[in-house]
PDB file of C-alpha atoms in Angstrom:
ATOM      1  CA  MET H   1    -146.652 162.917 -35.487  1.00  0.00           C
ATOM      2  CA  GLU H   2    -143.629 163.307 -33.234  1.00  0.00           C
ATOM      3  CA  PRO H   3    -144.160 162.416 -29.566  1.00  0.00           C
ATOM      4  CA  THR H   4    -143.615 165.209 -27.096  1.00  0.00           C
ATOM      5  CA  VAL H   5    -141.628 164.912 -23.895  1.00  0.00           C
ATOM      6  CA  ASN H   6    -144.652 163.976 -21.782  1.00  0.00           C
ATOM      7  CA  GLN H   7    -146.182 161.517 -24.244  1.00  0.00           C
ATOM      8  CA  TYR H   8    -145.466 157.830 -24.165  1.00  0.00           C
ATOM      9  CA  ILE H   9    -145.693 155.657 -27.201  1.00  0.00           C
ATOM     10  CA  PRO H  10    -146.482 151.920 -27.031  1.00  0.00           C
ATOM     11  CA  SER H  11    -142.912 150.959 -27.932  1.00  0.00           C
ATOM     12  CA  ASP H  12    -141.712 152.560 -24.670  1.00  0.00           C
ATOM     13  CA  TYR H  13    -143.418 149.723 -22.791  1.00  0.00           C
ATOM     14  CA  LEU H  14    -141.888 146.959 -24.892  1.00  0.00           C
ATOM     15  CA  PRO H  15    -138.902 146.260 -22.556  1.00  0.00           C
ATOM     16  CA  ILE H  16    -141.266 145.967 -19.585  1.00  0.00           C
ATOM     17  CA  LEU H  17    -143.510 143.559 -21.467  1.00  0.00           C
ATOM     18  CA  ILE H  18    -140.513 141.488 -22.587  1.00  0.00           C
ATOM     19  CA  GLN H  19    -139.196 141.243 -19.025  1.00  0.00           C
ATOM     20  CA  PHE H  20    -142.652 140.310 -17.719  1.00  0.00           C
ATOM     21  CA  ALA H  21    -143.018 137.623 -20.404  1.00  0.00           C
ATOM     22  CA  ALA H  22    -139.541 136.257 -19.636  1.00  0.00           C
ATOM     23  CA  ALA H  23    -140.277 136.101 -15.895  1.00  0.00           C
ATOM     24  CA  LEU H  24    -143.634 134.445 -16.459  1.00  0.00           C
ATOM     25  CA  GLY H  25    -142.066 132.004 -18.914  1.00  0.00           C
ATOM     26  CA  PHE H  26    -139.355 131.090 -16.405  1.00  0.00           C
ATOM     27  CA  VAL H  27    -141.917 130.472 -13.657  1.00  0.00           C
ATOM     28  CA  ILE H  28    -144.031 128.258 -15.907  1.00  0.00           C
ATOM     29  CA  PHE H  29    -140.923 126.420 -17.134  1.00  0.00           C
ATOM     30  CA  ALA H  30    -139.584 125.839 -13.601  1.00  0.00           C
ATOM     31  CA  LEU H  31    -142.923 124.635 -12.220  1.00  0.00           C
ATOM     32  CA  THR H  32    -143.495 122.299 -15.155  1.00  0.00           C
ATOM     33  CA  LEU H  33    -139.970 120.910 -15.007  1.00  0.00           C
ATOM     34  CA  THR H  34    -140.067 120.225 -11.264  1.00  0.00           C
ATOM     35  CA  HIS H  35    -143.488 118.614 -11.610  1.00  0.00           C
ATOM     36  CA  LEU H  36    -142.241 116.291 -14.355  1.00  0.00           C
ATOM     37  CA  LEU H  37    -138.859 115.439 -12.810  1.00  0.00           C
ATOM     38  CA  GLY H  38    -139.753 115.427  -9.111  1.00  0.00           C
ATOM     39  CA  PRO H  39    -140.539 112.329  -7.038  1.00  0.00           C
ATOM     40  CA  LYS H  40    -144.111 111.125  -7.079  1.00  0.00           C
ATOM     41  CA  ARG H  41    -144.316 109.047  -3.904  1.00  0.00           C
ATOM     42  CA  GLU H  42    -147.528 109.703  -2.019  1.00  0.00           C
ATOM     43  CA  SER H  43    -148.203 108.349   1.455  1.00  0.00           C
ATOM     44  CA  GLU H  44    -150.448 109.115   4.408  1.00  0.00           C
ATOM     45  CA  VAL H  45    -147.515 110.201   6.565  1.00  0.00           C
ATOM     46  CA  LYS H  46    -146.084 112.444   3.839  1.00  0.00           C
ATOM     47  CA  GLY H  47    -149.445 114.126   3.281  1.00  0.00           C
ATOM     48  CA  ALA H  48    -150.119 114.739   6.990  1.00  0.00           C
ATOM     49  CA  ALA H  49    -149.928 118.264   8.406  1.00  0.00           C
ATOM     50  CA  TRP H  50    -146.941 118.688  10.755  1.00  0.00           C
ATOM     51  CA  GLU H  51    -145.606 121.655  12.614  1.00  0.00           C
ATOM     52  CA  SER H  52    -142.278 121.268  14.362  1.00  0.00           C
ATOM     53  CA  GLY H  53    -142.778 117.508  14.348  1.00  0.00           C
ATOM     54  CA  ILE H  54    -145.705 117.715  16.772  1.00  0.00           C
ATOM     55  CA  GLU H  55    -149.203 116.662  15.800  1.00  0.00           C
ATOM     56  CA  SER H  56    -151.691 119.492  16.000  1.00  0.00           C
ATOM     57  CA  VAL H  57    -154.253 119.269  18.803  1.00  0.00           C
ATOM     58  CA  GLY H  58    -157.392 121.324  19.208  1.00  0.00           C
ATOM     59  CA  ASP H  59    -159.045 123.965  17.095  1.00  0.00           C
ATOM     60  CA  ALA H  60    -157.034 126.539  15.172  1.00  0.00           C
ATOM     61  CA  ARG H  61    -159.750 129.144  15.674  1.00  0.00           C
ATOM     62  CA  THR H  62    -159.076 129.911  19.330  1.00  0.00           C
ATOM     63  CA  PRO H  63    -159.468 133.581  20.234  1.00  0.00           C
ATOM     64  CA  ILE H  64    -156.240 135.537  20.610  1.00  0.00           C
ATOM     65  CA  SER H  65    -155.906 138.685  22.680  1.00  0.00           C
ATOM     66  CA  TYR H  66    -155.918 141.917  20.680  1.00  0.00           C
ATOM     67  CA  LYS H  67    -152.845 143.035  22.634  1.00  0.00           C
ATOM     68  CA  TYR H  68    -150.766 140.563  20.658  1.00  0.00           C
ATOM     69  CA  PHE H  69    -151.757 142.273  17.424  1.00  0.00           C
ATOM     70  CA  MET H  70    -151.327 145.752  18.887  1.00  0.00           C
ATOM     71  CA  THR H  71    -147.814 144.847  20.005  1.00  0.00           C
ATOM     72  CA  ALA H  72    -147.023 143.566  16.512  1.00  0.00           C
ATOM     73  CA  ILE H  73    -148.337 146.772  14.931  1.00  0.00           C
ATOM     74  CA  LEU H  74    -146.302 148.857  17.373  1.00  0.00           C
ATOM     75  CA  PHE H  75    -143.200 146.860  16.520  1.00  0.00           C
ATOM     76  CA  VAL H  76    -143.730 147.618  12.827  1.00  0.00           C
ATOM     77  CA  LEU H  77    -144.353 151.291  13.627  1.00  0.00           C
ATOM     78  CA  PHE H  78    -141.133 151.702  15.586  1.00  0.00           C
ATOM     79  CA  ASP H  79    -139.220 149.619  13.066  1.00  0.00           C
ATOM     80  CA  VAL H  80    -140.297 152.013  10.312  1.00  0.00           C
ATOM     81  CA  GLU H  81    -139.221 154.885  12.540  1.00  0.00           C
ATOM     82  CA  ILE H  82    -135.697 153.495  12.654  1.00  0.00           C
ATOM     83  CA  ILE H  83    -135.741 153.041   8.881  1.00  0.00           C
ATOM     84  CA  PHE H  84    -136.474 156.772   8.536  1.00  0.00           C
ATOM     85  CA  MET H  85    -133.995 157.856  11.193  1.00  0.00           C
ATOM     86  CA  TYR H  86    -130.943 155.938   9.944  1.00  0.00           C
ATOM     87  CA  PRO H  87    -130.504 157.768   6.605  1.00  0.00           C
ATOM     88  CA  TRP H  88    -131.212 161.039   8.360  1.00  0.00           C
ATOM     89  CA  ALA H  89    -128.440 160.352  10.871  1.00  0.00           C
ATOM     90  CA  VAL H  90    -126.011 159.422   8.092  1.00  0.00           C
ATOM     91  CA  ASN H  91    -126.716 162.692   6.218  1.00  0.00           C
ATOM     92  CA  PHE H  92    -127.164 164.860   9.298  1.00  0.00           C
ATOM     93  CA  LYS H  93    -124.671 167.561   8.274  1.00  0.00           C
ATOM     94  CA  THR H  94    -126.060 167.986   4.767  1.00  0.00           C
ATOM     95  CA  PHE H  95    -129.633 168.530   5.991  1.00  0.00           C
ATOM     96  CA  GLY H  96    -128.661 171.391   8.255  1.00  0.00           C
ATOM     97  CA  LEU H  97    -131.031 173.128  10.633  1.00  0.00           C
ATOM     98  CA  GLU H  98    -134.106 172.533   8.464  1.00  0.00           C
ATOM     99  CA  GLY H  99    -133.541 168.769   8.463  1.00  0.00           C
ATOM    100  CA  PHE H 100    -132.976 168.835  12.208  1.00  0.00           C
ATOM    101  CA  LEU H 101    -136.267 170.665  12.807  1.00  0.00           C
ATOM    102  CA  GLN H 102    -138.128 168.258  10.540  1.00  0.00           C
ATOM    103  CA  MET H 103    -136.726 165.313  12.495  1.00  0.00           C
ATOM    104  CA  LEU H 104    -137.755 166.980  15.765  1.00  0.00           C
ATOM    105  CA  VAL H 105    -141.329 167.249  14.452  1.00  0.00           C
ATOM    106  CA  PHE H 106    -141.211 163.596  13.338  1.00  0.00           C
ATOM    107  CA  ILE H 107    -139.884 162.379  16.687  1.00  0.00           C
ATOM    108  CA  SER H 108    -142.355 164.514  18.653  1.00  0.00           C
ATOM    109  CA  LEU H 109    -145.292 163.059  16.694  1.00  0.00           C
ATOM    110  CA  LEU H 110    -143.881 159.585  17.213  1.00  0.00           C
ATOM    111  CA  MET H 111    -143.438 160.176  20.946  1.00  0.00           C
ATOM    112  CA  ALA H 112    -146.992 161.513  21.194  1.00  0.00           C
ATOM    113  CA  GLY H 113    -148.195 158.236  19.726  1.00  0.00           C
ATOM    114  CA  PHE H 114    -145.911 156.285  22.051  1.00  0.00           C
ATOM    115  CA  PHE H 115    -147.216 158.072  25.157  1.00  0.00           C
ATOM    116  CA  TYR H 116    -150.774 157.491  23.935  1.00  0.00           C
ATOM    117  CA  VAL H 117    -150.027 153.762  23.675  1.00  0.00           C
ATOM    118  CA  ILE H 118    -148.547 153.731  27.185  1.00  0.00           C
ATOM    119  CA  LYS H 119    -151.544 155.641  28.581  1.00  0.00           C
ATOM    120  CA  LYS H 120    -153.972 153.191  26.939  1.00  0.00           C
ATOM    121  CA  GLY H 121    -152.067 150.283  28.525  1.00  0.00           C
ATOM    122  CA  ILE H 122    -151.394 148.393  25.303  1.00  0.00           C
ATOM    123  CA  LEU H 123    -147.952 147.318  26.474  1.00  0.00           C
ATOM    124  CA  ASP H 124    -149.185 146.097  29.889  1.00  0.00           C
ATOM    125  CA  TRP H 125    -149.440 142.310  29.990  1.00  0.00           C
ATOM    126  CA  GLU H 126    -151.697 140.652  32.521  1.00  0.00           C
TER     127      GLU H 126
END
């Protein structure tokens, strides 16, 4: 039976499986080799948790204001906006009027969200 255009046969996946096996083999090889060849000196100081050379004080489960997380999400949102706008600006002439109108819709939706965020006071720090 001959495969049609839309049918896949198991041999089509063979290169993917070979690459996956090679990557997995390399990871196992590298981890084993570094474990066998690496230094094995254990000490209390070496095993201690350090951050920037300062000993940690207090509980790590202190409550953090939600505004910190909202600001981080907004940063990601506007960062993704720039990722979409840069290729559009590079190919501005080829998109023509239709591409321009689509970008206007995109920017207007983005600005509606931005004004909503300003109205809610997410960017106001106390």
